[in-house]
Each structure stands twice: as structure tokens, then as C-alpha cells.
Coordinates of C-alpha atoms and ligand atoms in Angstrom, one line a residue:
X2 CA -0.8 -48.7 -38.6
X3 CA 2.6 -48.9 -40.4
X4 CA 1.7 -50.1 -43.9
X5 CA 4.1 -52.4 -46.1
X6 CA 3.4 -52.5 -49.7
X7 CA 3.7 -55.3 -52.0
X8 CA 3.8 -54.1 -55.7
X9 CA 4.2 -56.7 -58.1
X10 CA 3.1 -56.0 -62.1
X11 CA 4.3 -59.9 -62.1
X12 CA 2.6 -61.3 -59.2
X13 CA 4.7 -63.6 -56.5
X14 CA 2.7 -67.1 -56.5
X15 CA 0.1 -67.2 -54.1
X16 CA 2.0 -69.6 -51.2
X17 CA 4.7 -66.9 -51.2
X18 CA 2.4 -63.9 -50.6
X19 CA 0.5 -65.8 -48.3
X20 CA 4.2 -66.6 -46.5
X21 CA 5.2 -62.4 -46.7
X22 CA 1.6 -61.9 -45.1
X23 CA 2.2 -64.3 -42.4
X24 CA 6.2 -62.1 -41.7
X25 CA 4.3 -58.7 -42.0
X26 CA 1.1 -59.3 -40.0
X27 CA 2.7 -61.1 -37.2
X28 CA 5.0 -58.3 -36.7
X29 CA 1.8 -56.3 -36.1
X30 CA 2.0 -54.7 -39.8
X31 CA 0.2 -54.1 -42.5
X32 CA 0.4 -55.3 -46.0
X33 CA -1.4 -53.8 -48.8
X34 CA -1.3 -55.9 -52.2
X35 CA -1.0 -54.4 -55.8
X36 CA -0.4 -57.0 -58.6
X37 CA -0.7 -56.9 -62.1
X38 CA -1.0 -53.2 -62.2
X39 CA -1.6 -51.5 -65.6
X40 CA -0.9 -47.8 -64.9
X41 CA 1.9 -46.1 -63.1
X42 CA -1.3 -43.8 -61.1
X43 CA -2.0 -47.3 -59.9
X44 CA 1.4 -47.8 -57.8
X45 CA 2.0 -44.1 -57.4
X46 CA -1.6 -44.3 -55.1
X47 CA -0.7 -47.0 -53.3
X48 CA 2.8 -46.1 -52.5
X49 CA 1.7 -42.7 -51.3
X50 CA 0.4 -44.6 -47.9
X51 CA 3.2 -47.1 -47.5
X52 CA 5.6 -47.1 -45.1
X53 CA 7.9 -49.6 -47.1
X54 CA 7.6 -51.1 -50.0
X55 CA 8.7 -54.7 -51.6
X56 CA 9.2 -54.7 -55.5
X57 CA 10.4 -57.1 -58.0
X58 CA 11.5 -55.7 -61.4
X59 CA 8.7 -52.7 -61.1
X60 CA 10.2 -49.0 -61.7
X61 CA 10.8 -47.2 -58.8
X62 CA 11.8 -43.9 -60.1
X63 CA 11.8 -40.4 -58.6
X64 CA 8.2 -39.9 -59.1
X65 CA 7.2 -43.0 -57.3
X66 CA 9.5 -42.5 -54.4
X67 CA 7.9 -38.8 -54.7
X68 CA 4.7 -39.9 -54.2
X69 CA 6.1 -42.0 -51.1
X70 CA 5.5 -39.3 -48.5
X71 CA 5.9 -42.2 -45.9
X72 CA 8.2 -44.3 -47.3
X73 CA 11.6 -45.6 -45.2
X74 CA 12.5 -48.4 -47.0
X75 CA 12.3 -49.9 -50.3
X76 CA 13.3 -53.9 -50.7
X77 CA 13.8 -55.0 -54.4
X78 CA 12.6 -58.9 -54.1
X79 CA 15.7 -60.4 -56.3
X80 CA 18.9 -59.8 -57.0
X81 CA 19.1 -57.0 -59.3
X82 CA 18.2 -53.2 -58.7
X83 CA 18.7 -51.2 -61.7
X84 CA 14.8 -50.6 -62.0
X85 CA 15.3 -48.2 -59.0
X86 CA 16.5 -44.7 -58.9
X87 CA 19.4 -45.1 -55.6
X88 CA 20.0 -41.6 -56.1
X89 CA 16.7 -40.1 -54.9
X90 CA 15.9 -42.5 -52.8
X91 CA 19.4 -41.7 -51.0
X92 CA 18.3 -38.0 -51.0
X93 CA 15.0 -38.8 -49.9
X94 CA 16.6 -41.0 -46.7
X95 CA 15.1 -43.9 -47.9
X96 CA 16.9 -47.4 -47.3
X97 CA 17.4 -49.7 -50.8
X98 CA 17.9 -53.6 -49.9
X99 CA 17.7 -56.2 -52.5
X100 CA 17.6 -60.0 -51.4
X101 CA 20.9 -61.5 -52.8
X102 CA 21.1 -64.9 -54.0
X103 CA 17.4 -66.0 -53.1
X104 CA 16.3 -66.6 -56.6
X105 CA 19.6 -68.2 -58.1
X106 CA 19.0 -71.8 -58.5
X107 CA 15.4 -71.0 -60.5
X108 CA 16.9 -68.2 -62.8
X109 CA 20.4 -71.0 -62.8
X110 CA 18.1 -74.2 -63.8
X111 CA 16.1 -72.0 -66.5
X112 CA 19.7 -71.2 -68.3
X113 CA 19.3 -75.1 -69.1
X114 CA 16.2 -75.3 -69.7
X115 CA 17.2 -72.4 -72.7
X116 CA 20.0 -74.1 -73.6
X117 CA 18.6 -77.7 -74.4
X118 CA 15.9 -75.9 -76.0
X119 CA 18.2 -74.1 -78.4
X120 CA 21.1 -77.1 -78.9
X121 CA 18.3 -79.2 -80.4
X122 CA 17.8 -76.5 -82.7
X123 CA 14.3 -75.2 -80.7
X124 CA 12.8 -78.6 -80.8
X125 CA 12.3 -78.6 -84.4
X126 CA 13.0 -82.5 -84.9
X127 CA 16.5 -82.2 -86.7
X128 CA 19.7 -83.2 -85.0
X129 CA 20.8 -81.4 -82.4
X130 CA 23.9 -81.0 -80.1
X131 CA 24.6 -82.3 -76.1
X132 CA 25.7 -80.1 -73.8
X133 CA 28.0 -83.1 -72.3
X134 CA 32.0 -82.0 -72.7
X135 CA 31.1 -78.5 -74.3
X136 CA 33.0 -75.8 -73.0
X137 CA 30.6 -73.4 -71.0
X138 CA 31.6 -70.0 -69.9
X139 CA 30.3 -68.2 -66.9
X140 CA 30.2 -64.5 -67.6
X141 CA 30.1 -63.5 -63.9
X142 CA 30.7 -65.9 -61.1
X143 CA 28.3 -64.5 -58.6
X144 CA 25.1 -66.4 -56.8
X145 CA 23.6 -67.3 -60.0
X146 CA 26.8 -68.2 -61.6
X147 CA 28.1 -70.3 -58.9
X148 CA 24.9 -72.5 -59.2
X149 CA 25.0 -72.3 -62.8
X150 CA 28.4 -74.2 -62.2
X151 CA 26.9 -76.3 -60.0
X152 CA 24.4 -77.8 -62.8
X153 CA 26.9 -77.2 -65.9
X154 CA 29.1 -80.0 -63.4
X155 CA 26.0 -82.6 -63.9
X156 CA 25.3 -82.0 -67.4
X157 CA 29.3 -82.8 -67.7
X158 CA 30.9 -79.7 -69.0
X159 CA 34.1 -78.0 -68.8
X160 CA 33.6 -74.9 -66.8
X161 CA 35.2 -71.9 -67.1
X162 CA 34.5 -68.2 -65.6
X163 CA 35.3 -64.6 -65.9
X164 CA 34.7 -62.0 -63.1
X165 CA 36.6 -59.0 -63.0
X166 CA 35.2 -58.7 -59.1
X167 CA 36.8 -61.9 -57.8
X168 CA 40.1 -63.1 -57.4
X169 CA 41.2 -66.4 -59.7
X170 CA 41.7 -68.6 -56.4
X171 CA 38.5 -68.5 -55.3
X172 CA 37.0 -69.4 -58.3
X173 CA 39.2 -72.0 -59.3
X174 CA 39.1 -73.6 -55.6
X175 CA 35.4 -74.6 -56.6
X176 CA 36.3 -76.5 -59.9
X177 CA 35.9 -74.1 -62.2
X178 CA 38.6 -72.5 -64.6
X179 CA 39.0 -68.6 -64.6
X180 CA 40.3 -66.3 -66.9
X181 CA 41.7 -63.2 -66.7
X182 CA 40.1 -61.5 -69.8
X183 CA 36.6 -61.4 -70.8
X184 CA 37.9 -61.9 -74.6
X185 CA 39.1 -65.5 -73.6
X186 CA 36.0 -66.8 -72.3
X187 CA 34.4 -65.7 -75.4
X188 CA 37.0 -67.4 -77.3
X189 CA 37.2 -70.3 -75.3
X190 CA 33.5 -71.5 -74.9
X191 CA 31.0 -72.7 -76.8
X192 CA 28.3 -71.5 -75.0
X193 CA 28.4 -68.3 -73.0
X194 CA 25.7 -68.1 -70.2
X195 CA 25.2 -64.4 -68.7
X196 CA 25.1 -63.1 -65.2
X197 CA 26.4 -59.5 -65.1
X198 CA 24.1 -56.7 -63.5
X199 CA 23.0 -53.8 -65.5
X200 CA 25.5 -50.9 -64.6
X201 CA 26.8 -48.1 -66.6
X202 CA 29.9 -49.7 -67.2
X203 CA 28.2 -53.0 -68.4
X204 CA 25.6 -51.7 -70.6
X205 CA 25.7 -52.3 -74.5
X206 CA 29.2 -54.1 -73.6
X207 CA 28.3 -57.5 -74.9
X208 CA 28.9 -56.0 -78.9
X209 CA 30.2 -57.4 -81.6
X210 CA 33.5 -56.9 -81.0
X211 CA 33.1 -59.6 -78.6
X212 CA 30.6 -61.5 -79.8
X213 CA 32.6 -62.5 -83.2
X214 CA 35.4 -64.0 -80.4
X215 CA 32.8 -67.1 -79.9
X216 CA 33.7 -70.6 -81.7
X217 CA 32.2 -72.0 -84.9
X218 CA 28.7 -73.3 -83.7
X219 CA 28.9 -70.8 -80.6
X220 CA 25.4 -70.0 -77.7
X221 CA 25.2 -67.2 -75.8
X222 CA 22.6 -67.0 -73.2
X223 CA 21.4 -64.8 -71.8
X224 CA 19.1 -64.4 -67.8
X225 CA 20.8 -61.0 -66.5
X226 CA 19.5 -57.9 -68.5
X227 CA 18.4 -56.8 -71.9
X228 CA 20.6 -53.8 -71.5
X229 CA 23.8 -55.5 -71.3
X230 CA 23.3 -56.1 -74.8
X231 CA 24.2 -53.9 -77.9
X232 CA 21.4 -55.0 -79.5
X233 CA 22.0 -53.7 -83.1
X234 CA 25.5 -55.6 -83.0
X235 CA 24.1 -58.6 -82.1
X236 CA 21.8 -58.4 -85.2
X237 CA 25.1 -58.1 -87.3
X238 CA 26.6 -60.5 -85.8
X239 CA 23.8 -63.3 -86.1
X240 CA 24.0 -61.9 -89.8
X241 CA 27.2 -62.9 -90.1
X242 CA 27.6 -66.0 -88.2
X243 CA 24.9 -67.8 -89.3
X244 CA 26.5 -70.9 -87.4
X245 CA 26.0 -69.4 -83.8
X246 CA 22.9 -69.0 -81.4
X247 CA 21.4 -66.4 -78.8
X248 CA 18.6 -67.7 -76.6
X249 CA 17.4 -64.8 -73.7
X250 CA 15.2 -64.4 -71.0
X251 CA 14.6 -60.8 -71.3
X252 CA 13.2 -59.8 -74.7
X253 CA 15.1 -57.5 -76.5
X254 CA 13.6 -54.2 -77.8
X255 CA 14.0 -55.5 -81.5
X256 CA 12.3 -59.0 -81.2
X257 CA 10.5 -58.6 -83.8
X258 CA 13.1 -57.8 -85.9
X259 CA 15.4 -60.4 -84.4
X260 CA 12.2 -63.3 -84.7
X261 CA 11.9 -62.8 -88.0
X262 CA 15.9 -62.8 -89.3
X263 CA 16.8 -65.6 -87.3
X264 CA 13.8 -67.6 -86.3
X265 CA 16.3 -70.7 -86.2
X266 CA 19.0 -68.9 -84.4
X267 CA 17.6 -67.3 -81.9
X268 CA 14.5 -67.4 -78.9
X269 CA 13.1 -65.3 -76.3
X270 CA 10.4 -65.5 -73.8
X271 CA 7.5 -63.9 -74.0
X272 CA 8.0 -62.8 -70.1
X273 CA 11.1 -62.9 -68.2
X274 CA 10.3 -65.9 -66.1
X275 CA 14.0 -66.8 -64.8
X276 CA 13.3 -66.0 -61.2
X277 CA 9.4 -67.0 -61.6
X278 CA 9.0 -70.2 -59.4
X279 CA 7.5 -71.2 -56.2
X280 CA 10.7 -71.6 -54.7
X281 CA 12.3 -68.7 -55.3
X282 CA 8.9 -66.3 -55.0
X283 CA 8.8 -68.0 -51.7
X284 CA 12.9 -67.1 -51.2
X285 CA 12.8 -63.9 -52.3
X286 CA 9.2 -62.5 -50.7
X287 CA 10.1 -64.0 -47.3
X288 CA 13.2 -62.5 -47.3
X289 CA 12.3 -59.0 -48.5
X290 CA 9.3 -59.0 -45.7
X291 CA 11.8 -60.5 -42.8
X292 CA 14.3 -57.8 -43.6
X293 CA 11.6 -54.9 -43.9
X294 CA 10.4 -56.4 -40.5
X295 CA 14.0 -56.5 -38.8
X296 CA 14.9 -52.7 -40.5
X297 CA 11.7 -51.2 -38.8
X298 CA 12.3 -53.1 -35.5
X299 CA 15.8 -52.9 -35.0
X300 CA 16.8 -50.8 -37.9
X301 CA 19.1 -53.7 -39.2
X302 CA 20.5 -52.5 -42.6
X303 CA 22.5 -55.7 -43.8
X304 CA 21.4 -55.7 -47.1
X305 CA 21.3 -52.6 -47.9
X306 CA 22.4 -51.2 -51.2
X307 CA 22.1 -47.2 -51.8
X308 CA 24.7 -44.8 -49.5
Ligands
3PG422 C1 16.5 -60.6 -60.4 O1 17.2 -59.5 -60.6 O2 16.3 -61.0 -59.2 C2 15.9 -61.4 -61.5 O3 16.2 -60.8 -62.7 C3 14.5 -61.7 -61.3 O4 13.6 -60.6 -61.6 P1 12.1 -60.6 -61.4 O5 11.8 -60.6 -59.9 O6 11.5 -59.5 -62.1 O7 11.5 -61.9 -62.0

């Protein structure tokens, strides 16, 4: 029986596995559960009798599409795939999908949640800042951006955006100021929220050059990816500008080192949790099983994402 393989080292809540089983088996498949795995062997065993596999941030590399003798399809549960190796997987015919936009609003409502926490100074009793009439910059206008906009318009901020991918019209036609250069938002806004995928062009770009371009009193935060980050400039830059913030979702690989210089200035959590909700486990599941299901059926490649 074709066998669809849910591998999840952070587990989906148990309503939206419960939802994918319901897609998967009614469709007449299989599904085979891995959570919380602790070694590679683990997922390289169970992928070697799947026929397709859903994933959220887990490594798909070559060795684990190598050990995927059956394997047509591969759906990354979220938004990003940069933990999968496109390459082999195109040279192995195997079909990539991700599920755009189903887990926006929770990873959109927990770049709030980040920024109250660090605007009153990380809840430490002394007086903090309001997010009302601040100048917030949108470092990528895509689905999370756009409902980051959304939100930023309750919390009454000025909005403004940068997105090299989308032309000024259709950003400004929703309310929200663009720029042109990624240099003014940074020197525009006093708080920088960050949505840009991990790609070779964007990784390491968010360095000190760019950094220093943020206001006295300036936040950056950060829900996209560790990697976008040139980690050691950031350090010299909190060094220097002891009046600004950095508050991420995706712990860097110098925490410690960043904990301990700037325990007042800057926060990560312990797990990224942005997209880790009900809602958007429920979103993002349900959508990578229905897509799986229609690819097998009718070989339906919408979402598809390697060539
Ligand atoms: C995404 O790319 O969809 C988000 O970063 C969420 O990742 P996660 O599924 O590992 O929580």
C-alpha cells in the first residue's frame, strides 16, 4: 500500500495529525508517523519505505532522499525549504512542494508577541516603549509580511516595506509605504521585523553595514532564518550600539555568547516556535497531505518548487 511519511523532530499538535490521517487514509493511503526523532538512522529507516514524505524544518539531504528508494514526492509543511537538498531530489525525479502562506498569521502574531516582550525591556519592570506610531519596517512583503502589516495597522504603526521581488504599486495599494532600497528601511524604522528566505544571495546579508543604518533606540526582529544573519557583526554591532535591540525566533549559533553580552538587549527562544500553533499545524499538515493526495491521484504539481 502506497505509504506517506510524516517526519516531524517537532511534532504537529495532535488535532492536525489526526486531520493529515483522516486526508491520507481516506484516499486509501497509508501514513506512517516519526516524531521527535533523535537520530538521522531513525528518518533514513522510515523514509526508505515511503512513497512520499511530509517534513517541517527536518534535513532532507541527499542521503535521506538516498535512502528514499520509493520516494515521488517530498512536501515541506511551511513556507520555507532550505532544509532540503532541490538538487538531488530533482536528479532523483522527485517532486518538492512547500505549503505557502499556511502558517503566516501564527509566525506574523509571534513577531508581536517578541516585540512587546523586548520594548518593555523583557519584562523586567522598568519603563518600556509602545509600539503605537513607531515606524516598523517589513523586510520582505510576502505571506508573512503582508499579515505582519495587517497587525502592525492595529497596534497603530506607520508601516513601511522593502521587497526587491514586488513592484512599489502593489505594496503601497495595501497601505503600506515601500522603498526602493533595503538601506532606507533600515534607516527609516525603528523596528525591523524579518521575512526573507534563506538563499544564497540572502545569507549573512543582514551585517553590520546595515545594521548601524537603524535609529537611536532601534529592534530588529527576527522569524525567517538564523542564516540570514552575519552573526559575528551583529555581536559588534550590539557592542557598539548599546541603545538598540535584536529579539529572534531561531537561535543563533553564538547564544551563548550573545546571552551573556547582552542579556538586556537581546532574546531568543529556546525552540523556534513561530509557526508552532494549532492553527497553523492544522494549515500546514492538511495542506501538505491534500496536495500529496491530489499529486499521486492526478499528478497535480501546483506547488511545486524544485525544476
Ligand atoms: C516555515 O518556513 O514555514 C517556518 O519557518 C516554520 O517552520 P517549522 O515548521 O519548522 O516550525
Amino acid at each position: 500500500m502506497t505509504k506517506i511519511l510524516v517526519a516531524t523532530d517537532k511534532p504537529f499538535a495532535k488535532i492536525a495529525v489526526d486531520g493529515i490521517r483522516k486526508e491520507i487514509e481516506s484516499a486509501g493511503y497509508q501514513l506512517a508517523l516519526l516524531e521527535k526523532y533523535t537520530e538521522k538512522q531513525q528518518l533514513l529507516d522510515a523514509v526508505s519505505y515511503a512513497d512520499a514524505l511530509i517534513v517541517r524544518s527536518d534535513i532532507v539531504d541527499s542521503e535521506v532522499i538516498g535512502a528514499g528508494e520509493n520516494l515521488k514526492i517530498v512536501v515541506r509543511a511551511g513556507a520555507g525549504f532550505d532544509n532540503i537538498d532541490l538538487d538531488t531530489a530533482t536528479a532523483a525525479g522527485i517532486c518538492v512542494m512547500n505549503t505557502p502562506g499556511q502558517n503566516s498569521n501564527a509566525v506574523a502574531e509571534l513577531v508581536f508577541g517578541l516585540l512587546i516582550y523586548a520594548v518593555r525591556n523583557f519584562f523586567n519592570g522598568s519603563s518600556g516603549t509602545e509600539l503605537k506610531d513607531k515606524r516598523f519596517g517589513i523586510h520582505a512583503y510576502g505571506n508573512v509580511g503582508r499579515n505582519v502589516a495587517r497587525i502592525a495597522r492595529g497596534f497603530g504603526m506607520e508601516i513601511y516595506a522593502y521587497d526587491p521581488f514586488l513592484k512599489a504599486v502593489d505594496i503601497e495599494k495595501e497601505g503600506v509605504k515601500a522603498f526602493a532600497s533595503v538601506e532606507e528601511l533600515y534607516s527609516t524604522c525603528d523596528i525591523v521585523s524579518l521575512h526573507i528566505p534563506a538563499t544564497t544571495e540572502t545569507k549573512n546579508s543582514i551585517n553590520y553595514q546595515l545594521l548601524k543604518c537603524l535609529p537611536k533606540g532601534g529592534v530588529l526582529v527576527n522569524t525567517a532564518r538564523k542564516e540570514v544573519i552575519n552573526e559575528q557583526e551583529m555581536v559588534k554591532f550590539l557592542t557598539e550600539r548599546t541603545d538598540c535591540k535584536y529579539v529572534t525566533d531561531i537561535e543563533p549559533a553564538n547564544h551563548a555568547q550573545m546571552k551573556e553580552q547582552f542579556p538586556d538587549r537581546y532574546y531568543s527562544t529556546p525552540k523556534k516556535i513561530g509557526a508552532q500553533t494549532a492553527e497553523a499545524n492544522i494549515n500546514a499538515g492538511i495542506a501538505a497531505a491534500q496536495q500529496i493526495v491530489d499529486f499521486l491521484k492526478t499528478g497535480n504539481q501546483k506547488f511545486r518548487v524544485n525544476k
